Tab-separated table of C-alpha atoms in Angstrom:
chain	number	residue	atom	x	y	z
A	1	UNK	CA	-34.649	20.633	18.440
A	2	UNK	CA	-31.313	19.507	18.039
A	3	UNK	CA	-28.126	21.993	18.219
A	4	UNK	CA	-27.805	24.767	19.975
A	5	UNK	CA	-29.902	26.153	23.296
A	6	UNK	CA	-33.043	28.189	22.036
A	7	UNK	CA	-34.316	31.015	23.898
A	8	UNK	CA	-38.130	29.570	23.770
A	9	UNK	CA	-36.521	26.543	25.366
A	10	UNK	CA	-34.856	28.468	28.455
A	11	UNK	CA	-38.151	30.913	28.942
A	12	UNK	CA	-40.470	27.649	28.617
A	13	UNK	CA	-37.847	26.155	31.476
A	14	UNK	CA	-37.930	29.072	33.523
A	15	UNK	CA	-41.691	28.642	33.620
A	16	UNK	CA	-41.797	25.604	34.721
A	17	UNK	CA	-39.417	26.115	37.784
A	18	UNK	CA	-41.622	29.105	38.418
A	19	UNK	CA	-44.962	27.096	38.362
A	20	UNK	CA	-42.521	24.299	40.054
A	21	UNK	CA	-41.982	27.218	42.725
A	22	UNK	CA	-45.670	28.630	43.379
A	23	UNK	CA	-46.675	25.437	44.027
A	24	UNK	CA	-43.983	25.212	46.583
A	25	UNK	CA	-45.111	28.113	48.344
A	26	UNK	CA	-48.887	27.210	48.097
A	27	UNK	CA	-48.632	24.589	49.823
A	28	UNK	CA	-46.363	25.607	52.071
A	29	UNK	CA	-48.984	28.095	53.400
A	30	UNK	CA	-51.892	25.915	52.895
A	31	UNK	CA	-49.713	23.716	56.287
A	32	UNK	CA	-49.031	26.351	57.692
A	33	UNK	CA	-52.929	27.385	58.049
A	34	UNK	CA	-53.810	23.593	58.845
A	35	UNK	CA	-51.145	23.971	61.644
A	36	UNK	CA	-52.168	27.111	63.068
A	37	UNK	CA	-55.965	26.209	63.279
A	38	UNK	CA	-54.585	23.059	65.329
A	39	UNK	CA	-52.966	24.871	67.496
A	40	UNK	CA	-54.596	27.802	68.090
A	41	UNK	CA	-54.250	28.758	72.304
A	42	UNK	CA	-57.560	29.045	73.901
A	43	UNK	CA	-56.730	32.197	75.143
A	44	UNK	CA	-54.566	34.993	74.369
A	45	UNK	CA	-51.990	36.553	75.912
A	46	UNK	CA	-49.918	39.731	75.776
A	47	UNK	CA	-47.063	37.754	74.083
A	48	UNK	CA	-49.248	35.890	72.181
A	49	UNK	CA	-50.718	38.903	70.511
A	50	UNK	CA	-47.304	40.196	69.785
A	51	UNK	CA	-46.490	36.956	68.225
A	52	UNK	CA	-49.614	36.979	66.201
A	53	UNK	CA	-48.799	40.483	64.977
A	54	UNK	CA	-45.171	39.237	63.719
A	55	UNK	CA	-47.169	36.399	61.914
A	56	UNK	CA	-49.591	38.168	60.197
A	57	UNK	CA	-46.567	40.291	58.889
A	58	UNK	CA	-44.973	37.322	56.862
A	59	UNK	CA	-48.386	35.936	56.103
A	60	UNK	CA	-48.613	39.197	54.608
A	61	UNK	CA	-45.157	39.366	52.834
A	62	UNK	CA	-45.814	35.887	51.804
A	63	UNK	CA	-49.328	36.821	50.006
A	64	UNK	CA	-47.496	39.551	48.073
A	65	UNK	CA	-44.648	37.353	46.906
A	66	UNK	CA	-47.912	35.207	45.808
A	67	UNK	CA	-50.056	38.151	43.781
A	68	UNK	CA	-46.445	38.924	42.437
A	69	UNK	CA	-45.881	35.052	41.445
A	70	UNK	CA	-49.498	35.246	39.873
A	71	UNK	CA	-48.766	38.318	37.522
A	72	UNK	CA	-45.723	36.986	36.573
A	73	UNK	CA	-47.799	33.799	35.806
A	74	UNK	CA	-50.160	36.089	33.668
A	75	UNK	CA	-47.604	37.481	32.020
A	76	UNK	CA	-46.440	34.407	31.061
A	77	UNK	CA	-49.546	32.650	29.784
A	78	UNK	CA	-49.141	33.314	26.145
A	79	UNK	CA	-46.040	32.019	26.218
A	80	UNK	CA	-45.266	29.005	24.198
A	81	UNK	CA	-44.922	26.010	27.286
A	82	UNK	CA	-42.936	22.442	26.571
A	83	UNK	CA	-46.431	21.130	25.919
A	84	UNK	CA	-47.060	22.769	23.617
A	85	UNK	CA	-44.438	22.273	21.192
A	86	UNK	CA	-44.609	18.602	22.464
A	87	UNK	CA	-48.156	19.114	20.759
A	88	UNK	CA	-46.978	20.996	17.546
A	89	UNK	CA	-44.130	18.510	16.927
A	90	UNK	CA	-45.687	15.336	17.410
A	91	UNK	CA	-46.624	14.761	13.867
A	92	UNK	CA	-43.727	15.921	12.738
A	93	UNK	CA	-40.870	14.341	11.164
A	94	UNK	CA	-37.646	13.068	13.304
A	95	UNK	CA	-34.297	13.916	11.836
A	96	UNK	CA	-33.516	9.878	12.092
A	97	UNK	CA	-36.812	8.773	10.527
A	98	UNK	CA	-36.196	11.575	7.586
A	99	UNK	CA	-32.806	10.193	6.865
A	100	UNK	CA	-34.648	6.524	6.815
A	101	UNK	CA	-37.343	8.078	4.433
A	102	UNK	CA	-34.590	9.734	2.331
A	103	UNK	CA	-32.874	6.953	2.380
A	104	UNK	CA	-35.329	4.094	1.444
A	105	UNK	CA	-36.560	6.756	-1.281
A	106	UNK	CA	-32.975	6.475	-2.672
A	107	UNK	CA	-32.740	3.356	-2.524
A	108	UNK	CA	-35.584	2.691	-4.490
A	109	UNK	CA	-34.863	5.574	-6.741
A	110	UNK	CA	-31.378	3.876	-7.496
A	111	UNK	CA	-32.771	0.092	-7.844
A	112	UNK	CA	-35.271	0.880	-10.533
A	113	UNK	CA	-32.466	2.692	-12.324
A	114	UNK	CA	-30.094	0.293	-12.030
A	115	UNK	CA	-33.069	-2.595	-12.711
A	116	UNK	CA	-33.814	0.174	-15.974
A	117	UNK	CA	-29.785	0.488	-17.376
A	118	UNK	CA	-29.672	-3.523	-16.970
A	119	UNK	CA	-32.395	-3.465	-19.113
A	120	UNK	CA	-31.690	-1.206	-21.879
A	121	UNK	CA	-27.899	-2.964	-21.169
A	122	UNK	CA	-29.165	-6.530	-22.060
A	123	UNK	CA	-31.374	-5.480	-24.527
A	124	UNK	CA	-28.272	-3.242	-26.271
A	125	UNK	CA	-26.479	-6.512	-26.053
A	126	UNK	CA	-28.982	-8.458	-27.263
A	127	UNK	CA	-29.469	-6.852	-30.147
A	128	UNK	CA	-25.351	-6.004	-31.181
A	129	UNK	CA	-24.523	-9.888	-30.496
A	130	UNK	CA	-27.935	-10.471	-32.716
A	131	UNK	CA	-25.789	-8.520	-35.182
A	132	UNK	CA	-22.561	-9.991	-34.599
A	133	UNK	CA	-24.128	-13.341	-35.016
A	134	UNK	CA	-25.598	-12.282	-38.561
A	135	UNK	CA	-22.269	-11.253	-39.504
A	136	UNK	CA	-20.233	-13.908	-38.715
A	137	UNK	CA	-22.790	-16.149	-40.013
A	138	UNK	CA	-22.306	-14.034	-43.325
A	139	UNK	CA	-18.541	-14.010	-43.066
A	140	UNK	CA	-18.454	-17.788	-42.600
A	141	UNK	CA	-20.134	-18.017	-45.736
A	142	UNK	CA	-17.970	-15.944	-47.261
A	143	UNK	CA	-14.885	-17.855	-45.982
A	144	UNK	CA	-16.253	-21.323	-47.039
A	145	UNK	CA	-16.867	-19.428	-50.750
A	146	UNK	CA	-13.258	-18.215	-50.774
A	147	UNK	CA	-12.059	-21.567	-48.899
A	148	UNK	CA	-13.354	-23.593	-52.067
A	149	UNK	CA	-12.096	-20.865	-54.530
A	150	UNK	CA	-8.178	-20.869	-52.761
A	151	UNK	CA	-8.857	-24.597	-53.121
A	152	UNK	CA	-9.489	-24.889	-56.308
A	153	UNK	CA	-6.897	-21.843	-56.889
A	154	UNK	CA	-4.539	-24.019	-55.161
A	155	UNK	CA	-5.345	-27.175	-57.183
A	156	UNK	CA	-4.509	-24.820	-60.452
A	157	UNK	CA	-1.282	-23.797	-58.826
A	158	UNK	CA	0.105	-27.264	-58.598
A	159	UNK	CA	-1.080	-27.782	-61.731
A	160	UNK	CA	0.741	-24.552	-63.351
A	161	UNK	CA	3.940	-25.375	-61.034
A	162	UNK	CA	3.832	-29.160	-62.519
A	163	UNK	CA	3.441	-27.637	-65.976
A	164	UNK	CA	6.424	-24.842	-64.999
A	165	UNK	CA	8.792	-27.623	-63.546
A	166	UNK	CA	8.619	-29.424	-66.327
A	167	UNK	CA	9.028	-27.130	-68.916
A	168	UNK	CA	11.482	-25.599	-66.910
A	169	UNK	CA	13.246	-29.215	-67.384
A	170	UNK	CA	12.435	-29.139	-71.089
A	171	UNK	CA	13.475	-25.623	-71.665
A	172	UNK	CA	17.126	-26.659	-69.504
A	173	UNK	CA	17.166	-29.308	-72.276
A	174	UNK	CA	16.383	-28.127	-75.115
A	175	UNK	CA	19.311	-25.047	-74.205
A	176	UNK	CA	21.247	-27.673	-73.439
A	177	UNK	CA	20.893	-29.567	-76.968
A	178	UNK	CA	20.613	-26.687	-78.640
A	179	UNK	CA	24.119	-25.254	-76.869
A	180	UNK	CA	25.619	-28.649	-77.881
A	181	UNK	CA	24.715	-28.408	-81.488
A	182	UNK	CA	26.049	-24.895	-81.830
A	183	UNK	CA	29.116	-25.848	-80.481
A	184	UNK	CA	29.245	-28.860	-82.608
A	185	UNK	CA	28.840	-26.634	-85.623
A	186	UNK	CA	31.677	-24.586	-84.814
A	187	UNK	CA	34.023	-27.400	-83.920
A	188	UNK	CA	35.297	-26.656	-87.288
A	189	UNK	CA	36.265	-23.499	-86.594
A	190	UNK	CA	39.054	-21.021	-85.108
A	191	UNK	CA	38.669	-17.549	-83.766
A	192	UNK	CA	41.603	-15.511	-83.979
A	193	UNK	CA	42.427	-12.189	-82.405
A	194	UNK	CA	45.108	-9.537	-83.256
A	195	UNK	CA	45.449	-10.714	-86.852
A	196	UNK	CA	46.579	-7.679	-88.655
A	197	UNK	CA	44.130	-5.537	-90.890
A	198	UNK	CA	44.542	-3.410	-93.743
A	199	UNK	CA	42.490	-2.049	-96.209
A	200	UNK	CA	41.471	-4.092	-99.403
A	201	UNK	CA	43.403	-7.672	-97.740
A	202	UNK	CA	42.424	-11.139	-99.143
A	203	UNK	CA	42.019	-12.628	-95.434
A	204	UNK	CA	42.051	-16.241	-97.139
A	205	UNK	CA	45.438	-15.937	-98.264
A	206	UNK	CA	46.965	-13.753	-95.882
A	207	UNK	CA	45.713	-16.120	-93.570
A	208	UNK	CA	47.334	-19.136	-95.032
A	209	UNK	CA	50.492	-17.191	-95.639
A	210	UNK	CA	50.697	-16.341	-91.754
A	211	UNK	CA	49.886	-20.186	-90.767
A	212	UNK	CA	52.978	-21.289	-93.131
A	213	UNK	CA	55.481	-18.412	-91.453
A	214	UNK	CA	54.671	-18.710	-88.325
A	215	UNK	CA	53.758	-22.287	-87.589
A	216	UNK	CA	55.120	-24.227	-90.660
A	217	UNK	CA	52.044	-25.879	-91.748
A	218	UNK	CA	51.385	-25.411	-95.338
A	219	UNK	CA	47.705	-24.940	-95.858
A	220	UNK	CA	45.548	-25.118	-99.407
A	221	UNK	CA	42.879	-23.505	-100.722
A	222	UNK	CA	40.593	-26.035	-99.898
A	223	UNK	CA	41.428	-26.085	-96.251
A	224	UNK	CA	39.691	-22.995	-95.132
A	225	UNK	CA	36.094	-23.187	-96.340
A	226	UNK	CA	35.605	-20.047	-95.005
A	227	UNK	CA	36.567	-16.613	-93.565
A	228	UNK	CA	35.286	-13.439	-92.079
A	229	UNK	CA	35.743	-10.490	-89.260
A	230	UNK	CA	33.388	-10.406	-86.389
A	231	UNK	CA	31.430	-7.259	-85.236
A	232	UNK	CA	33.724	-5.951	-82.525
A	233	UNK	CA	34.348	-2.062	-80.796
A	234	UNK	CA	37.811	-1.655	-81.455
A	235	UNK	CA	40.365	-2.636	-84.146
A	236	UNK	CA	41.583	-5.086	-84.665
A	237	UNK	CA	38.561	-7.193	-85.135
A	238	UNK	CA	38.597	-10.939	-84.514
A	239	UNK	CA	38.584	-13.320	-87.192
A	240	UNK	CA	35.939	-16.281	-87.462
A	241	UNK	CA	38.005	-19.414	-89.846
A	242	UNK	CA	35.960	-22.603	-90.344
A	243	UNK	CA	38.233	-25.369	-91.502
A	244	UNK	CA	37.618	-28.165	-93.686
A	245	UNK	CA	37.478	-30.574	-91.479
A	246	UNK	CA	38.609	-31.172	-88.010
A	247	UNK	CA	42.007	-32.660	-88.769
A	248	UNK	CA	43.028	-29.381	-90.478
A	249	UNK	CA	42.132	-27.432	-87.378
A	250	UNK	CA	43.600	-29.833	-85.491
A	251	UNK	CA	47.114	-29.561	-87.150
A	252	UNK	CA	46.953	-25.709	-86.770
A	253	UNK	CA	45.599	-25.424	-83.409
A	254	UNK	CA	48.436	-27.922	-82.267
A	255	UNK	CA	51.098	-25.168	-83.341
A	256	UNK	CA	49.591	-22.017	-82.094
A	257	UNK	CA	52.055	-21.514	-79.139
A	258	UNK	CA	54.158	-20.364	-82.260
A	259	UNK	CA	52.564	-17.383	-83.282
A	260	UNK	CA	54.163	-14.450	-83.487
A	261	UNK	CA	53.158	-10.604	-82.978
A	262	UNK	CA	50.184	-11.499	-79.953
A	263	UNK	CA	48.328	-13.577	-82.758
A	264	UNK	CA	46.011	-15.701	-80.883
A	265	UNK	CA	44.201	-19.206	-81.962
A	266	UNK	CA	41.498	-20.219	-79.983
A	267	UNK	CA	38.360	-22.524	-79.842
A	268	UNK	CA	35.176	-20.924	-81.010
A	269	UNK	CA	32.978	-21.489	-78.075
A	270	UNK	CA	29.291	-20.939	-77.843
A	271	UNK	CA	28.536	-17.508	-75.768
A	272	UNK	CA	26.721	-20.011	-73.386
A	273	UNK	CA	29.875	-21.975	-72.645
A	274	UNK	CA	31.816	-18.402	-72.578
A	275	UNK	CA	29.552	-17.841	-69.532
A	276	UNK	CA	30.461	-20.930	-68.249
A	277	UNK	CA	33.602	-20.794	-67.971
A	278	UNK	CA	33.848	-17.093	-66.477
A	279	UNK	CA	31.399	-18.879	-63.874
A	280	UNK	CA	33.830	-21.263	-63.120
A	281	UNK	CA	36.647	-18.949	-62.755
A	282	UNK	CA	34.805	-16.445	-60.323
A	283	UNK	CA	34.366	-19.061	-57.829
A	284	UNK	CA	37.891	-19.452	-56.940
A	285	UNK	CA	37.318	-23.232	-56.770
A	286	UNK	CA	39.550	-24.163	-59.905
A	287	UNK	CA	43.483	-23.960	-60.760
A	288	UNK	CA	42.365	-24.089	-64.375
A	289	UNK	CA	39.143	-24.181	-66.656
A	290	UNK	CA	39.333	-25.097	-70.394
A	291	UNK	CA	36.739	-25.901	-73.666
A	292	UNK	CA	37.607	-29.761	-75.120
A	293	UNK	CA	35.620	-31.368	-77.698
A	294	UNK	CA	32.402	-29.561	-77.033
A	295	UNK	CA	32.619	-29.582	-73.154
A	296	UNK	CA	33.992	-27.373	-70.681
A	297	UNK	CA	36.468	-28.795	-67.948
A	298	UNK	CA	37.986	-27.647	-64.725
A	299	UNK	CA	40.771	-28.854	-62.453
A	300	UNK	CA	40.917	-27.768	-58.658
A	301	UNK	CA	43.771	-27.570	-56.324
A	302	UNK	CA	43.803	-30.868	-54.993
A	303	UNK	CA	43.418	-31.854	-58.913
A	304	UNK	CA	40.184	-32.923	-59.324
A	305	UNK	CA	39.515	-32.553	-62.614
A	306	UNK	CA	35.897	-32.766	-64.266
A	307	UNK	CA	33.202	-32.415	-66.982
A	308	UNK	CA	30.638	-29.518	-66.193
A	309	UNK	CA	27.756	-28.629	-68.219
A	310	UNK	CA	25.434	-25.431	-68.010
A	311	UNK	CA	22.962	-26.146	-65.323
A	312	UNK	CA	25.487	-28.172	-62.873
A	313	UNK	CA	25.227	-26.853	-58.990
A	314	UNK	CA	29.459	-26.772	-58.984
A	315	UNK	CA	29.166	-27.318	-54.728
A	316	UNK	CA	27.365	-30.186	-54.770
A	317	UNK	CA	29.881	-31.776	-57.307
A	318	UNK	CA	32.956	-30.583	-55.873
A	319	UNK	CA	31.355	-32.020	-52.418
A	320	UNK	CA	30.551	-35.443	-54.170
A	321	UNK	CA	33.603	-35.359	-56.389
A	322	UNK	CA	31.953	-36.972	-59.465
């Protein structure tokens, strides 16, 4: 047994060396007989006697230490000898070939699970990449349906962005004509600010009255077609004349540097040419902006002076000066 001295061990060793012994001793007197009978004296003498007493004395000591050697041995013959655990043990087990047992029983254990998990593994796998398939298969379908609706989506978009761009270019236009018009139906006219109200006044005639003071142009009946106050937050309102005809507004618009009391004649210009020019004075690009016969004008620094309409990009034609 491994580890460790066991006490069976040392008393089945100490037998031995006893059995090792008796044998010893056996056949140490078994020569000595032999020896003796050889040389046994024919006759005996005085000494010899005495000699033979002194041997019989340790023959005698000798076959005591033997009846002693033989109890012990008696004693001893239940006791469990190397043999016999030689004999017990044979069939059983070493430590070494245990491990190799344990071990190839592991072994095996571990390779049929592992040979199991890569089963259920590949067959897990199997079946989710089964799945995966069906649903990309299914989503592929579903793309190439909403491919050929964004298509045709798509081909309505350029459609509705053809159909926007140009009506966008109609609608630019048609504000454009229609801006032109307007102003071409007021060219007639003159709006005047800071013309003195009272209750109960004939505007025609006071009118014409302050056109004769102030500027020296003597004005009929006939000349102002017609006359009226504009809508307005605070007094006094602003007056809209429309002349007879565009040499009358001429003559008076060609004096109006001498009015008097912060009267003021100016053009009536279309609220879309208003915004115009404010446009053109909040860039900063122009010494001057003015209305002229139904356009809109502005002069720069360097004096570049030009036509601009409504939908003009003013960068691109102060960059290409034209």
């Amino acid at each position: 047994m491994p580890g460790g001295s066991n006490p069976s061990n040392r008393l089945l060793s100490q037998s031995a060396d006893q059995q090792k012994q008796v044998k010893t001793v056996q056949s140490l007197l078994t020569a000595k007989k032999d020896k003796d009978i050889k040389r046994q004296p024919p006759k005996r003498t005085r000494s010899d006697v005495s000699t033979d007493s002194n041997t019989s004395m340790d023959l005698s000591g000798i076959i005591n230490f033997q009846k002693d050697l033989d109890e012990i041995k008696f004693s001893l013959r239940d006791v469990t000898t190397k043999d016999d655990l030689n004999e017990v043990t044979k069939d059983l087990v070493k430590t070494a070939d245990l491990e190799n047992m344990v071990t190839g029983i592991v072994k095996k254990l571990f390779n049929k699970l592992e040979s199991t998990l890569d089963k259920k593994m590949n067959e897990r796998l199997n079946k989710i990449q089964t799945e995966m398939q069906e649903k990309v298969e299914a989503l592929s379908i579903e793309n190439e349906h909403l491919r050929r609706k964004i298509d045709q989506n798509e081909a309505k978009t350029l459609s509705i962005r053809k159909e926007l761009s140009e009506t966008t270019e109609i609608a630019k236009e048609t504000n454009i004509s229609s801006n032109y018009n307007e102003q071409y139906s007021r060219k007639n006219n003159i709006k005047v600010y800071n013309f003195p109200w009272k209750e109960q006044q004939d505007l025609r005639q006071e009118f014409i009255q302050m056109v004769k003071s102030d500027l020296n142009k003597t004005l009929h009946d006939r000349d102002i077609v017609a006359i009226h106050c504009l809508p307005a937050q605070r007094e006094p309102r602003p007056l809209i004349v429309r002349s007879f005809s565009t040499d009358v507004k001429r003559s008076i618009m060609r004096k109006r540097k001498e009015l008097r009391n912060k009267v003021k004649f100016v053009d009536d210009v279309t609220t879309r040419n208003m915004a115009l020019i404010k446009g053109l004075e909040d860039s900063g690009r122009f010494d001057q902006v003015w209305y002229f016969n139904y356009g809109i004008y502005g002069r720069t620094d360097i004096g570049l002076q030009m036509k601009y309409g409504l939908y003009d990009d003013i960068n691109k034609r102060l960059r290409e000066g034209k």
